[in-house]
Amino acid sequence: MMEPACIENPEHRFMHELVGPGDRFLAALVRDFIEREIKPIRREMEESTRGDFSLVEEVQRKLVGLGFQGAFLPPEYGGWNLTSALTYCVILEEFGRGEPACVAALGGGAWAFRPAVIAGNHTLLEDFGPRFTSGEPYVACFAMTEPSGGCNIENVDMQGRGIHTRAVLDGDEWVINGSKVWPTNSGIADVYCVVCNTDPSLGDEGIALIYVPVPIEGFSFGRFEDKAGFRASREGDFYFDNVRVPRAYRAAGPGEDAVLLHDNLIFARLFSAAWAVGIAQGAFEEVLAFTRDHKMAGRPLRQHTEAANILADMAIGIQVGRDAYVNAAYMFDHPETYGPRTSRYMLSRSTVAKVFCCDMAVEVTNRAMELMGFYGGDPAYHVEKYWRDNKIIQLWEGGVQLGKLDVARGYYPYDQFYENEMYEPAKGKGGKP
Ligand SMILES: Cc1cc2nc3c(=O)[nH]c(=O)nc-3n(C[C@H](O)[C@H](O)[C@H](O)COP(=O)(O)OP(=O)(O)OC[C@H]3O[C@@H](n4cnc5c(N)ncnc54)[C@H](O)[C@@H]3O)c2cc1C
């Protein structure tokens, strides 16, 4: 009998004290769905995105059937109160292992509406909640990045000054002008959470998260982006020309919205780390099977010491990465013990996980391709796809460079605009006022 590709028990990847039976049950449910519904068609699905998205949408419709779409809502709005970062991470690791991007449309609601849920904005939850639980696909988008860059908005030292999309109150309505590029679910979303600025001179107090349902007068969409990986999700550019929405569609208020923005970005660093671990896990499983079946000098490739060393390095990276995101997500979920979710330390811990896991998955997918020779670049083995998908995750959410700055912030008060007597003219001219 042929030896199994892998003898590891997925249940034992996590400390059960941190990842409880409920989370492990959801992970197993998703894994089963992915094995049945996604893995058999993932190559075909990715290739079809060059033409149309009907196969992706078919999978998304089945995903809605699992009941996750409105899970982020409080029970009084029909949800499961699924707010734990750790739970989302464990689920997204499974999607990373199978096909990371196809869940983006469904998951948009959990990310884009998280600020409204945390703020307890009943108008937003009443107006939009039922659409997420209707059983029909309802797509949301968290719209932050602008043509002038995403990191200038994510960078906490910029205090909102990188946000050029303006929102001005006119009576009981917000009037929004500006543009966004690259948000996931651009052009297909039914509702957008738009990161705006009410007045750049206010710093963090000027940051506003405002929800915009579409179609709406003054909103226009440009085109979908082409990209190396994550092809089953859609990104693009869109424009606001005097778009008017009710005043109550702002998530919370001055100062509070800045905290909600940073909270959401830290949350995204965590789930990005988990996605990357899933991708590395998927590539690892492919290469374990390949090196079992592929014989070199008469024995399975993985029975050669050099290959075993490489496979062991992969296993080390994957497990250490998983431990990093599990620990950081657990801390994020327990502010009563570990302090505010938006503290510099929490920003740092989540970014340690994101940077490490993405770097690790680049290395794992790269080495997996090396071990597989030219099959490593063959789409039939999926490893080159894992490599491309992970690269996208590494680039978003601050990229590696802003990520490193955010890691430093957890250990000393790193400040982009550190007072500098050698450079007086910087004060008040784009530097810190
Ligand atoms: C598939 C995909 C999905 C996406 N989904 C979303 C989404 O749902 N919502 C959304 O709003 N955006 C989304 N984005 C955009 C993404 O968040 C941005 O790409 C990301 O914020 C980085 O911004 P940027 O690409 O504009 O790079 P830039 O901000 O231009 O940064 C360029 C480089 O400069 C480095 N850098 C940044 N700041 C500093 C600094 N202070 N000092 C030194 N180096 C620095 C960065 O690390 C990076 O290497 C998505 C992007 C992709 C590819």
Coordinates of C-alpha atoms and ligand atoms in Angstrom, one line a residue:
M1 CA 0.0 0.0 0.0
M2 CA 1.3 3.5 -0.9
E3 CA 2.2 5.6 2.1
P4 CA 0.0 8.6 2.7
A5 CA 1.2 12.0 1.4
C6 CA 0.9 13.4 4.9
I7 CA 0.3 11.8 8.3
E8 CA -0.3 15.0 10.2
N9 CA -3.7 15.4 12.1
P10 CA -5.1 18.9 11.1
E11 CA -6.8 19.0 14.5
H12 CA -3.5 19.2 16.2
R13 CA -2.2 22.1 14.2
F14 CA -3.7 24.4 16.9
M15 CA -3.6 24.5 20.7
H16 CA -7.1 23.5 21.6
E17 CA -7.0 26.0 24.5
L18 CA -6.8 28.8 22.0
V19 CA -8.7 27.4 19.0
G20 CA -11.8 25.8 20.6
P21 CA -14.1 23.1 19.3
G22 CA -16.5 25.7 17.6
D23 CA -13.6 27.2 15.5
R24 CA -12.2 23.7 14.7
F25 CA -15.7 22.6 13.6
L26 CA -16.1 25.6 11.3
A27 CA -12.6 25.0 9.9
A28 CA -13.5 21.3 9.2
L29 CA -16.8 22.4 7.6
V30 CA -15.0 24.8 5.2
R31 CA -12.2 22.2 4.5
D32 CA -14.9 19.7 3.5
F33 CA -16.6 22.3 1.3
I34 CA -13.3 23.2 -0.4
E35 CA -12.4 19.5 -1.0
R36 CA -15.8 18.8 -2.6
E37 CA -16.7 22.1 -4.4
I38 CA -13.6 24.1 -5.1
K39 CA -10.5 21.9 -5.4
P40 CA -11.9 19.9 -8.3
I41 CA -12.5 23.0 -10.4
R42 CA -10.0 25.6 -9.1
R43 CA -7.8 25.6 -12.1
E44 CA -10.7 25.8 -14.5
M45 CA -12.2 28.5 -12.3
E46 CA -9.0 30.6 -12.3
E47 CA -8.6 30.3 -16.1
S48 CA -12.2 31.3 -16.7
T49 CA -11.7 34.6 -15.0
R50 CA -10.0 35.8 -18.2
G51 CA -13.4 35.7 -19.8
D52 CA -16.2 35.7 -17.4
F53 CA -16.9 35.2 -13.7
S54 CA -19.9 32.8 -13.9
L55 CA -18.0 29.8 -12.4
V56 CA -16.7 32.0 -9.6
E57 CA -20.2 33.3 -8.9
E58 CA -21.5 29.7 -8.9
V59 CA -19.1 28.8 -6.1
Q60 CA -19.9 32.0 -4.3
R61 CA -23.6 31.2 -4.4
K62 CA -22.9 27.8 -2.9
L63 CA -20.8 29.5 -0.2
V64 CA -23.7 31.8 0.7
G65 CA -25.7 28.6 1.3
L66 CA -23.2 27.7 4.1
G67 CA -24.7 30.6 6.0
F68 CA -21.5 32.6 6.5
Q69 CA -22.6 35.7 4.6
G70 CA -24.4 37.4 7.5
A71 CA -22.6 35.6 10.3
F72 CA -20.8 38.9 11.3
L73 CA -24.2 40.4 12.3
P74 CA -25.5 40.5 15.9
P75 CA -28.2 37.8 16.5
E76 CA -30.9 40.5 16.6
Y77 CA -30.1 41.1 12.9
G78 CA -30.0 37.4 12.1
G79 CA -26.3 36.9 12.4
W80 CA -24.2 34.5 14.5
N81 CA -22.2 37.3 16.2
L82 CA -19.1 36.0 14.5
T83 CA -16.7 38.8 15.3
S84 CA -13.6 36.9 16.6
A85 CA -10.5 37.6 14.5
L86 CA -9.2 34.1 15.4
T87 CA -12.3 32.4 14.0
Y88 CA -12.0 34.3 10.7
C89 CA -8.3 33.5 10.6
V90 CA -8.9 29.8 11.0
I91 CA -11.5 29.8 8.3
L92 CA -9.4 31.8 5.9
E93 CA -6.4 29.5 6.4
E94 CA -8.7 26.8 5.0
F95 CA -9.6 29.0 2.0
G96 CA -5.9 29.8 1.5
R97 CA -5.2 26.1 1.3
G98 CA -7.9 25.5 -1.3
E99 CA -8.5 28.7 -3.3
P100 CA -8.1 32.0 -1.4
A101 CA -9.7 34.5 -3.7
C102 CA -13.1 33.0 -4.3
V103 CA -14.3 33.8 -0.8
A104 CA -13.5 37.6 -1.2
A105 CA -17.0 38.6 -2.4
L106 CA -18.7 36.7 0.5
G107 CA -16.2 37.9 3.1
G108 CA -16.5 41.6 2.1
G109 CA -19.4 42.0 4.4
A110 CA -17.6 40.8 7.5
W111 CA -14.8 43.3 6.8
A112 CA -16.7 46.3 5.4
F113 CA -19.4 46.1 8.0
R114 CA -17.2 45.4 11.0
P115 CA -16.9 49.1 11.9
A116 CA -20.7 49.5 11.8
V117 CA -21.1 46.4 14.1
I118 CA -18.5 47.6 16.6
A119 CA -20.0 51.1 16.6
G120 CA -23.4 49.6 17.1
N121 CA -24.8 51.8 14.3
H122 CA -28.4 50.6 14.3
T123 CA -29.4 52.6 11.2
L124 CA -26.8 50.8 9.1
L125 CA -27.5 47.4 10.6
E126 CA -31.3 47.9 10.1
D127 CA -30.9 49.2 6.6
F128 CA -28.4 46.6 5.4
G129 CA -28.4 43.7 7.8
P130 CA -31.4 41.8 6.3
R131 CA -29.7 41.9 2.8
F132 CA -26.8 39.9 4.2
T133 CA -29.1 37.2 5.7
S134 CA -31.5 37.0 2.8
G135 CA -29.9 33.8 1.4
E136 CA -29.0 35.7 -1.8
P137 CA -25.5 37.0 -2.5
Y138 CA -25.0 40.6 -1.1
V139 CA -21.6 42.0 -1.6
A140 CA -19.8 44.7 0.4
C141 CA -16.5 46.5 -0.2
F142 CA -14.1 48.2 2.2
A143 CA -12.8 51.2 0.1
M144 CA -9.6 52.7 1.4
T145 CA -6.9 52.8 -1.2
E146 CA -6.6 55.8 -3.5
P147 CA -4.5 56.6 -6.6
S148 CA -1.9 58.3 -4.4
G149 CA -1.3 55.1 -2.5
G150 CA -2.7 52.8 0.1
C151 CA 0.1 53.1 2.7
N152 CA -0.3 56.8 3.1
I153 CA -3.8 56.0 4.4
E154 CA -2.7 53.0 6.5
N155 CA 0.3 54.9 8.0
V156 CA -0.8 55.9 11.5
D157 CA 1.6 58.8 11.5
M158 CA -0.2 60.4 8.6
Q159 CA -3.3 60.9 10.7
G160 CA -5.7 60.7 7.7
R161 CA -3.8 63.3 5.6
G162 CA -3.3 60.7 2.9
I163 CA -7.1 60.4 2.4
H164 CA -8.2 62.7 -0.4
T165 CA -11.8 61.5 -0.8
R166 CA -13.7 64.3 0.9
A167 CA -17.0 64.1 2.7
V168 CA -18.8 67.3 3.6
L169 CA -22.0 67.6 5.6
D170 CA -24.8 69.4 3.9
G171 CA -27.9 69.4 6.1
D172 CA -28.7 65.8 7.0
E173 CA -26.5 64.3 4.2
W174 CA -22.9 63.6 3.5
V175 CA -21.7 64.8 0.1
I176 CA -18.8 62.7 -1.1
N177 CA -16.2 63.5 -3.8
G178 CA -13.1 61.5 -4.7
S179 CA -11.9 58.2 -6.1
K180 CA -10.6 54.8 -4.9
V181 CA -8.5 52.2 -6.6
W182 CA -8.0 48.5 -5.9
P183 CA -10.6 47.7 -3.3
T184 CA -11.7 44.1 -3.4
N185 CA -15.3 43.7 -4.8
S186 CA -15.0 47.0 -6.7
G187 CA -17.7 47.2 -9.4
I188 CA -19.6 44.2 -8.0
A189 CA -20.4 45.4 -4.5
D190 CA -23.9 46.4 -3.5
V191 CA -22.6 48.7 -0.7
Y192 CA -19.2 50.4 -0.1
C193 CA -17.7 51.4 3.2
V194 CA -15.8 54.5 2.0
V195 CA -12.8 55.9 3.9
C196 CA -13.2 59.6 3.7
N197 CA -11.8 62.8 5.1
T198 CA -14.1 65.5 6.4
D199 CA -11.2 68.1 6.9
P200 CA -7.5 67.2 6.5
S201 CA -6.6 69.9 9.1
L202 CA -8.4 67.8 11.8
G203 CA -5.9 64.9 11.6
D204 CA -7.5 61.6 12.9
E205 CA -10.7 63.5 13.8
G206 CA -11.2 64.1 10.1
I207 CA -11.3 60.4 9.2
A208 CA -14.9 59.3 8.4
L209 CA -16.1 55.8 7.4
I210 CA -19.3 56.4 5.4
Y211 CA -21.4 53.7 3.8
V212 CA -22.6 54.1 0.2
P213 CA -25.2 51.8 -1.3
V214 CA -25.1 51.5 -5.1
P215 CA -26.5 52.3 -7.6
I216 CA -26.6 55.9 -6.6
E217 CA -26.3 59.2 -8.4
G218 CA -22.8 60.4 -8.9
F219 CA -21.1 57.0 -8.4
S220 CA -19.3 55.5 -11.4
F221 CA -17.0 52.5 -11.9
G222 CA -14.0 52.4 -14.2
R223 CA -12.6 49.0 -15.0
F224 CA -11.5 45.8 -13.4
E225 CA -7.7 45.4 -12.8
D226 CA -5.7 42.5 -14.2
K227 CA -3.3 40.9 -11.7
A228 CA -0.8 38.1 -11.2
G229 CA -2.8 36.2 -8.6
F230 CA -6.0 36.3 -6.6
R231 CA -7.8 36.2 -9.9
A232 CA -11.1 35.0 -8.6
S233 CA -11.6 38.3 -6.7
R234 CA -12.3 41.6 -8.5
E235 CA -10.6 44.9 -7.9
G236 CA -11.0 48.2 -9.8
D237 CA -11.4 52.0 -9.6
F238 CA -14.4 54.0 -8.9
Y239 CA -15.4 57.6 -8.5
F240 CA -17.7 59.8 -6.3
D241 CA -19.1 63.0 -7.9
N242 CA -21.3 64.7 -5.3
V243 CA -22.6 61.4 -4.0
R244 CA -25.2 62.0 -1.2
V245 CA -26.0 59.6 1.6
P246 CA -27.8 60.1 4.9
R247 CA -25.8 61.5 7.8
A248 CA -26.5 58.4 9.8
Y249 CA -24.5 56.3 7.3
R250 CA -21.2 57.5 9.0
A251 CA -20.0 54.5 11.1
A252 CA -19.6 56.5 14.4
G253 CA -18.1 60.0 14.6
P254 CA -14.9 62.1 14.8
G255 CA -12.1 60.3 16.4
E256 CA -14.1 57.1 16.7
D257 CA -14.0 56.4 13.0
A258 CA -10.2 56.7 13.0
V259 CA -10.1 54.0 15.7
L260 CA -12.5 51.8 13.7
L261 CA -10.3 52.2 10.6
H262 CA -7.1 51.2 12.4
D263 CA -9.0 48.3 14.1
N264 CA -10.1 47.1 10.7
L265 CA -6.6 47.3 9.2
I266 CA -5.1 45.3 12.1
F267 CA -7.9 42.8 11.7
A268 CA -6.9 42.6 8.0
R269 CA -3.2 42.0 8.8
L270 CA -4.3 39.1 10.9
F271 CA -6.5 37.4 8.4
S272 CA -3.9 38.1 5.7
A273 CA -1.3 36.2 7.8
A274 CA -3.7 33.2 8.1
W275 CA -4.5 33.3 4.3
A276 CA -0.7 33.1 3.6
V277 CA -0.3 30.2 6.0
G278 CA -3.1 28.3 4.2
I279 CA -1.4 29.0 0.9
A280 CA 1.9 27.6 2.2
Q281 CA 0.0 24.6 3.7
G282 CA -1.6 23.9 0.3
A283 CA 1.7 24.1 -1.5
F284 CA 3.3 21.9 1.2
E285 CA 0.7 19.2 0.7
E286 CA 1.2 19.3 -3.1
V287 CA 4.9 18.9 -2.8
L288 CA 4.6 16.2 -0.1
A289 CA 2.5 14.1 -2.5
F290 CA 4.8 14.9 -5.5
T291 CA 8.0 14.0 -3.7
R292 CA 6.4 10.7 -2.5
D293 CA 5.4 9.7 -6.0
H294 CA 8.4 11.1 -7.9
K295 CA 11.5 8.8 -7.8
M296 CA 15.1 10.0 -8.0
A297 CA 17.9 7.6 -8.1
G298 CA 15.5 4.8 -7.4
R299 CA 13.8 6.2 -4.3
P300 CA 11.0 8.7 -3.6
L301 CA 12.4 12.2 -3.8
R302 CA 11.4 12.9 -0.2
Q303 CA 13.5 10.0 1.1
H304 CA 16.6 11.9 0.0
T305 CA 18.2 13.9 2.9
E306 CA 18.4 17.1 0.9
A307 CA 14.7 17.0 0.0
A308 CA 13.8 16.0 3.6
N309 CA 15.7 19.1 4.8
I310 CA 13.8 21.4 2.5
L311 CA 10.5 19.8 3.5
A312 CA 11.3 20.2 7.2
D313 CA 12.1 23.9 6.7
M314 CA 8.7 24.3 5.1
A315 CA 7.0 22.6 8.0
I316 CA 8.9 24.7 10.5
G317 CA 7.9 28.0 8.7
I318 CA 4.2 27.0 8.3
Q319 CA 3.8 25.9 12.0
V320 CA 5.7 29.0 13.4
G321 CA 3.6 31.2 11.1
R322 CA 0.4 29.6 12.2
D323 CA 1.4 30.0 15.9
A324 CA 2.2 33.6 15.2
Y325 CA -1.2 34.5 13.8
V326 CA -3.1 32.3 16.3
N327 CA -1.4 34.1 19.2
A328 CA -1.8 37.6 17.8
A329 CA -5.5 37.0 16.8
Y330 CA -6.2 35.6 20.3
M331 CA -4.6 38.7 21.9
F332 CA -6.6 41.0 19.5
D333 CA -9.8 39.2 20.6
H334 CA -9.0 39.7 24.3
P335 CA -8.4 43.4 24.9
E336 CA -9.4 42.9 28.5
T337 CA -6.1 41.1 29.0
Y338 CA -3.9 42.4 26.3
G339 CA -5.0 46.1 26.0
P340 CA -6.7 48.1 23.3
R341 CA -7.0 46.3 19.9
T342 CA -5.6 49.4 18.2
S343 CA -2.5 49.8 20.5
R344 CA 0.8 50.2 18.8
Y345 CA 1.8 46.9 20.3
M346 CA -1.2 45.1 18.8
L347 CA -0.5 46.8 15.4
S348 CA 3.0 45.4 15.7
R349 CA 2.0 41.9 16.8
S350 CA -0.5 41.5 14.0
T351 CA 2.1 42.8 11.5
V352 CA 4.8 40.5 12.8
A353 CA 2.4 37.7 11.8
K354 CA 1.5 39.2 8.4
V355 CA 5.1 40.0 7.4
F356 CA 6.5 36.7 8.6
C357 CA 3.7 34.5 7.1
C358 CA 3.8 36.2 3.7
D359 CA 7.6 35.9 3.6
M360 CA 7.4 32.3 4.7
A361 CA 4.8 31.5 2.1
V362 CA 7.0 33.1 -0.6
E363 CA 9.8 30.8 0.5
V364 CA 7.7 27.7 0.8
T365 CA 6.1 28.0 -2.6
N366 CA 9.4 28.9 -4.2
R367 CA 11.2 25.9 -2.7
A368 CA 8.2 23.7 -3.5
M369 CA 8.5 24.6 -7.2
E370 CA 12.3 23.9 -7.0
L371 CA 11.6 20.4 -5.7
M372 CA 9.1 19.7 -8.4
G373 CA 11.4 20.7 -11.2
F374 CA 9.4 21.9 -14.3
Y375 CA 6.2 20.5 -12.8
G376 CA 6.5 23.3 -10.3
G377 CA 5.6 25.7 -13.0
D378 CA 2.8 23.5 -14.3
P379 CA -0.7 24.9 -13.5
A380 CA -1.9 21.3 -13.0
Y381 CA 0.0 21.1 -9.8
H382 CA -1.3 24.5 -8.5
V383 CA 2.0 25.4 -6.7
E384 CA 2.7 28.3 -9.2
K385 CA -0.8 29.6 -8.4
Y386 CA -0.2 29.4 -4.7
W387 CA 3.0 31.4 -5.3
R388 CA 1.2 34.1 -7.3
D389 CA -1.7 34.3 -4.9
N390 CA 0.6 34.7 -1.9
K391 CA 2.6 37.5 -3.6
I392 CA -0.6 39.5 -3.8
I393 CA -1.2 39.2 -0.1
Q394 CA 2.3 40.2 0.6
L395 CA 1.9 43.4 -1.4
W396 CA -1.4 44.6 0.1
E397 CA -2.1 45.9 3.6
G398 CA 1.0 48.0 3.9
G399 CA 3.3 45.8 1.9
V400 CA 6.5 44.7 3.5
Q401 CA 8.1 48.1 4.1
L402 CA 5.3 49.9 5.9
G403 CA 4.8 46.6 7.7
K404 CA 8.4 46.7 9.1
L405 CA 7.8 50.2 10.3
D406 CA 4.6 49.1 12.1
V407 CA 6.5 46.2 13.7
A408 CA 9.1 48.7 15.0
R409 CA 6.3 50.8 16.6
G410 CA 5.6 48.0 19.1
Y411 CA 9.1 48.3 20.5
Y412 CA 9.9 52.0 20.5
P413 CA 8.0 55.2 19.6
Y414 CA 9.0 55.1 15.9
D415 CA 7.6 58.3 14.3
Q416 CA 7.8 59.1 10.6
F417 CA 7.9 62.8 11.5
Y418 CA 10.3 62.5 14.4
E419 CA 11.3 66.0 15.5
N420 CA 14.5 66.9 13.8
E421 CA 16.3 70.2 14.4
M422 CA 18.4 69.6 11.3
Y423 CA 15.3 69.9 9.1
E424 CA 13.2 72.7 10.6
P425 CA 11.5 73.6 7.2
A426 CA 9.6 70.2 7.3
K427 CA 7.4 71.5 10.1
G428 CA 4.0 72.6 8.9
K429 CA 4.8 71.6 5.3
G430 CA 3.4 68.1 5.2
G431 CA 5.3 67.2 8.3
K432 CA 3.7 66.9 11.7
P433 CA 2.1 70.3 12.6
Ligands
LIG1 C1 -5.8 41.9 -4.9 C2 -5.8 43.2 -4.1 C3 -6.9 43.5 -3.3 C4 -7.0 44.7 -2.6 N1 -8.1 44.9 -1.8 C5 -8.2 46.1 -1.2 C6 -9.4 46.4 -0.5 O1 -10.3 45.6 -0.3 N2 -9.6 47.7 0.0 C7 -8.6 48.7 -0.2 O2 -8.8 49.8 0.2 N3 -7.5 48.4 -0.9 C8 -7.3 47.1 -1.4 N4 -6.1 46.8 -2.1 C9 -5.0 47.8 -2.1 C10 -4.0 47.5 -1.1 O3 -4.5 47.7 0.2 C11 -2.8 48.5 -1.4 O4 -2.1 47.9 -2.5 C12 -1.9 48.6 -0.2 O5 -2.4 49.4 0.8 C13 -0.5 49.2 -0.6 O6 -0.8 50.4 -1.2 P1 -0.2 50.7 -2.7 O7 -0.2 49.5 -3.5 O8 -0.8 51.9 -3.1 O9 1.4 51.0 -2.4 P2 2.0 52.3 -1.9 O10 1.2 52.8 -0.7 O11 2.2 53.2 -3.0 O12 3.4 51.8 -1.3 C14 4.5 51.4 -2.2 C15 5.7 50.9 -1.4 O13 6.1 51.8 -0.5 C16 6.3 51.2 0.8 N5 6.0 52.2 1.8 C17 4.8 52.7 2.2 N6 5.0 53.6 3.1 C18 6.3 53.7 3.4 C19 7.0 54.5 4.3 N7 6.4 55.4 5.1 N8 8.4 54.4 4.3 C20 9.0 53.5 3.4 N9 8.3 52.7 2.6 C21 6.9 52.8 2.6 C22 5.2 50.1 0.8 O14 5.5 49.1 1.8 C23 5.3 49.6 -0.6 O15 6.4 48.7 -0.7 C24 -6.0 45.6 -2.7 C25 -4.9 45.4 -3.5 C26 -4.8 44.2 -4.2 C27 -3.6 43.9 -5.1

